[in-house]
Amino acid sequence: MINPTLSRRRLLAAGGAVVVGFAMPALTGRGGEAAAAPGTGMPAPDALDSWLAIGPDGRVTVFTDKVDLGMGVSTAFAQIAADELDVPVQSVSIVMGDTARTPDQGGVGGSTSIAVGAVPVRQAAAEARRVLVGLAADRLGVAADTLAVRDGVVYAPDDPTKSASYGDLIGGRRFNIAVTGSAPVKAPDQYKIVGTSVPRIDIPAKAAGAFTYIVDVRVPGMLHGRVIRPPVPGARLVSAGSAEGLPGVHRIVAKGNFVGVVADTEWHAVQAARNLKVTWSAPRVPWPAMADLYTAMWSMTPTTRRVMAQAGDVDGAMRGAARTIEARYAWPFQSHAMMGPSCAIADVSDRGATIWSSTQHPHQLQHGIADLLGLAPGAVHVIWVEGSGSYGRAGMDDAAGDAAILSQAVGRPVRVQWMRADETGWDPKGPPVVVSVRAGVDAQGNVLAWDYVARGFSGSGIPAAATTGGNMLAGQLVGLEARGFDVPTVVQENYAFPAKRKTGEIVPWPQDGSPLRTANLRAPSQPATTFGGESFVDEMAAALRIDPVDFRLRYLRNPRDAAVVRAAAQHAGWAPRPSPRPDISRLGVTTGRGFAYAPRGNTLIATIAEVEVNQATGQVHVTRLVLAHDCGLIINPDGLRGTIEANLIQSTSRALKEEVRFGPSGVASVDWATYPILRAPEAPDRIEVVLVNRPDLPPYGAGEPATVATAPAIANAIFDATGARLRTVPFTPERVKAALADRTWPAA
Amino acid sequence: MSSPAGASPAAAHPAAAAAAPSPAATIRLTVNGVVHTVQAAPGTPLLYVLRDDLALRGPRFGCGLGQCGACTVHLDGAAVRSCTIPVAAAAGRRITTLEGLGPAGRLHPVQQAFVDEQAMQCGYCVNGWIMTAAALLARTPNPSDAEVRSALAGLICRCGAHMRMLRAVRRAAQSRG
Ligand code: FES
Ligand code: FES
């Protein structure tokens, strides 16, 4: 057992922060504290001390705004800093996402933590190494360029008496210099730690039950809050009831249409929220019937229509085509459905506000909370603490807003943890997307033109970062205006079709105060756009009777694209032939294989799914997934594999099972029974990951890309197995049976 | 329109039946070999007492509905969901949490296997997987892959770390051999 008495009752004092390290160092006695930028309380990004500190014992602390969402980013940062400094990776600790101690790097999103976020850390570490070697040269009386560094000790290779450790040289003191970017960083062939499978920093404590998650944070004098949401969007609060008969209740807080309870214990808060008699007005829901959603989306007039990419004369080529092929695809509302419902602790007083949150955007949330509470941003201190895995703009920032309002109302620290129905029912949703694709081909079966349209809702209703009060649900419910943003979505692919057009369209959707407001969910909208694109490519290949891999390779001219496609096909033992398989039986259990490829930014993936389809029940079981992955330089191969495997499971779940249900009385998907996701018996029998390492390239993102091509690979495999084409996600048994009934293959 | 609890209808909560206010009682609990005395209404779900009164971190709130397993503890060696068990029903029984699963100062073989296989993403769910797997292996030391999968079917892992967690359970079974 792991020291139960010490780990218990360990209170996080107000203003404290969580340090993640291979060994937990004491917070005191550490090297120079980050340098504050004037006026904001935020460390200045150009100061070396903002990024890195070295203690008297030689331990290194790295400061970054990039936070760990459960994918091992803290370990990767430790590897990068350790390699650049020539210290053991175990001597590095990471402080993440504290507005008073870490520079603003824009928060986490778009798989950029390593690709972009680690760049200044690497630079600062290189700069620090140069300074330290210079200090050692002075002390030892030798030229700096004759010195070497090993395990945090600078030494003269030809004179073993001459050495000085980092701890001796700077320990506990500040560097007091700017990072100029002029210190050379190591070339990839000099890396000793980057590129190796260093075990994750956080896992031992997590396996032992000793890790501090946001839900474990306790502050002195803390009360417990819970929220009560309107039954449907637009419902107005008529009466918030009274605390009478509700044990332990400190206050019922009603503000606009925001209702919350604050109680002395968590269980009292839960019961009070459940039993409080709240009366709401009963407006009609502002959305169509669920069954009509996609028809409604196609019938709306777009508010924005943007041609995102264009090559050649698409309309002319279509007119000259021997044949055109056309299809439409649809992707549903999906929930982030975080494992642990959103949680935050707020301590709001006359002196300002301290917020503990698992937000992906600490510095942006600082501004949002300030706006929500009417405080100056400098009076708000946001401290990130790791939460349940998050995959975009889920409820974390909303819970912070809830806690802030409740704490401000009662003048004491308040901890809010959402109930399951608050999380699944009220998180900002991944938006539905409909896709229409048309292609023109000539008499020889060459693609002449491709015309791709993706249509989505009001861009995203809820921006990735909660920079204003109105971008939190509580803010919307108290009447602050949401500031949405309209970015049309578009497919990412690199096919060299002679004429090509990609269009993104936006149709209106009511967002404010709605459980169907939309926001980024892992690889925002790309699973949907790639589902349309890669299903359609498969449909073209099938119509032309060409092997799906060969077909793609004909049009992929970039060698990295072709290499990742070949790597997956080769590993899977892909035998070229057209889909569907030649010997389809219309009865019983049948098997098939499907291919899909996609870039996401500079990362490239190719996914192969093998499925078993029970044609009597419509059940689809994924027996094997093979994924080839090229994200440039690999920092930690085992960590990367873990993240890719998890992406594949989550995206299989999204493809086979996930759809938020809604109707006239609100959102009906509120828990794991009404929003089922993949469980152990349904997980694929095998997942095989092929890593394509590119030490000559920078590290690109890996948090999301492996998610984007699973649904089309599975749909293409179902087609291969049965001749039935699934054009709407998820591939539930009912949908599969309907597609089987509609199929034209094999010719009857 | 009147809704007592917004989007969380009381009927959906198994513990709601016990939610009627009841006065706090003194309850003795044996957790990880240590006897504790707590003041709690007898109907309070065990989870809240473990986390809020005894400051344990292994069992976590995931759904409060018995659907996900994040709150799993062992009660006299059997894996149960502490979010749906009233604290009074655990009095006088042997409660083990993730913190107390291994022998003093050491990890249980299942915990060690999860470390060795790096078998998690965020790890929020991992309490349920480790506690359920440990109970399974105590009963069935050498389960087949299908037995492992079906024994773990009641658990959620939103991040999707299933493949590694299944490997870790196999590794633990082999290490106990
Ligand atoms: S929290 Fe107990 S089963 Fe989900
Ligand atoms: S590892 Fe995040 S929920 Fe399982």
PDB file of C-alpha atoms and ligand atoms in Angstrom, chain B residues 47 60-71 81-83, ligand 1:
ATOM      1  CA  LEU B  47     -18.568   6.794  -1.968  1.00  0.00           C
ATOM      2  CA  ARG B  60     -14.099   8.291  -7.769  1.00  0.00           C
ATOM      3  CA  PHE B  61     -17.456   9.646  -8.839  1.00  0.00           C
ATOM      4  CA  GLY B  62     -18.214   8.808 -12.449  1.00  0.00           C
ATOM      5  CA  CYS B  63     -21.967   8.479 -12.666  1.00  0.00           C
ATOM      6  CA  GLY B  64     -23.511   7.839  -9.264  1.00  0.00           C
ATOM      7  CA  LEU B  65     -25.789   5.375 -11.057  1.00  0.00           C
ATOM      8  CA  GLY B  66     -23.912   2.102 -10.912  1.00  0.00           C
ATOM      9  CA  GLN B  67     -23.144   2.317 -14.645  1.00  0.00           C
ATOM     10  CA  CYS B  68     -19.407   2.977 -14.900  1.00  0.00           C
ATOM     11  CA  GLY B  69     -17.452   1.418 -12.037  1.00  0.00           C
ATOM     12  CA  ALA B  70     -15.271   4.455 -11.224  1.00  0.00           C
ATOM     13  CA  CYS B  71     -16.356   4.175  -7.574  1.00  0.00           C
ATOM     14  CA  ARG B  81     -20.078   0.104  -6.548  1.00  0.00           C
ATOM     15  CA  SER B  82     -19.761   2.466  -3.633  1.00  0.00           C
ATOM     16  CA  CYS B  83     -21.993   5.067  -5.288  1.00  0.00           C
TER      17      CYS B  83
HETATM   18  S1  FES C   1     -19.773   6.198 -10.052  1.00  0.00           S
HETATM   19 FE1  FES C   1     -20.442   4.344  -9.238  1.00  0.00          FE
HETATM   20  S2  FES C   1     -20.787   3.172 -11.007  1.00  0.00           S
HETATM   21 FE2  FES C   1     -20.326   5.110 -11.818  1.00  0.00          FE
END
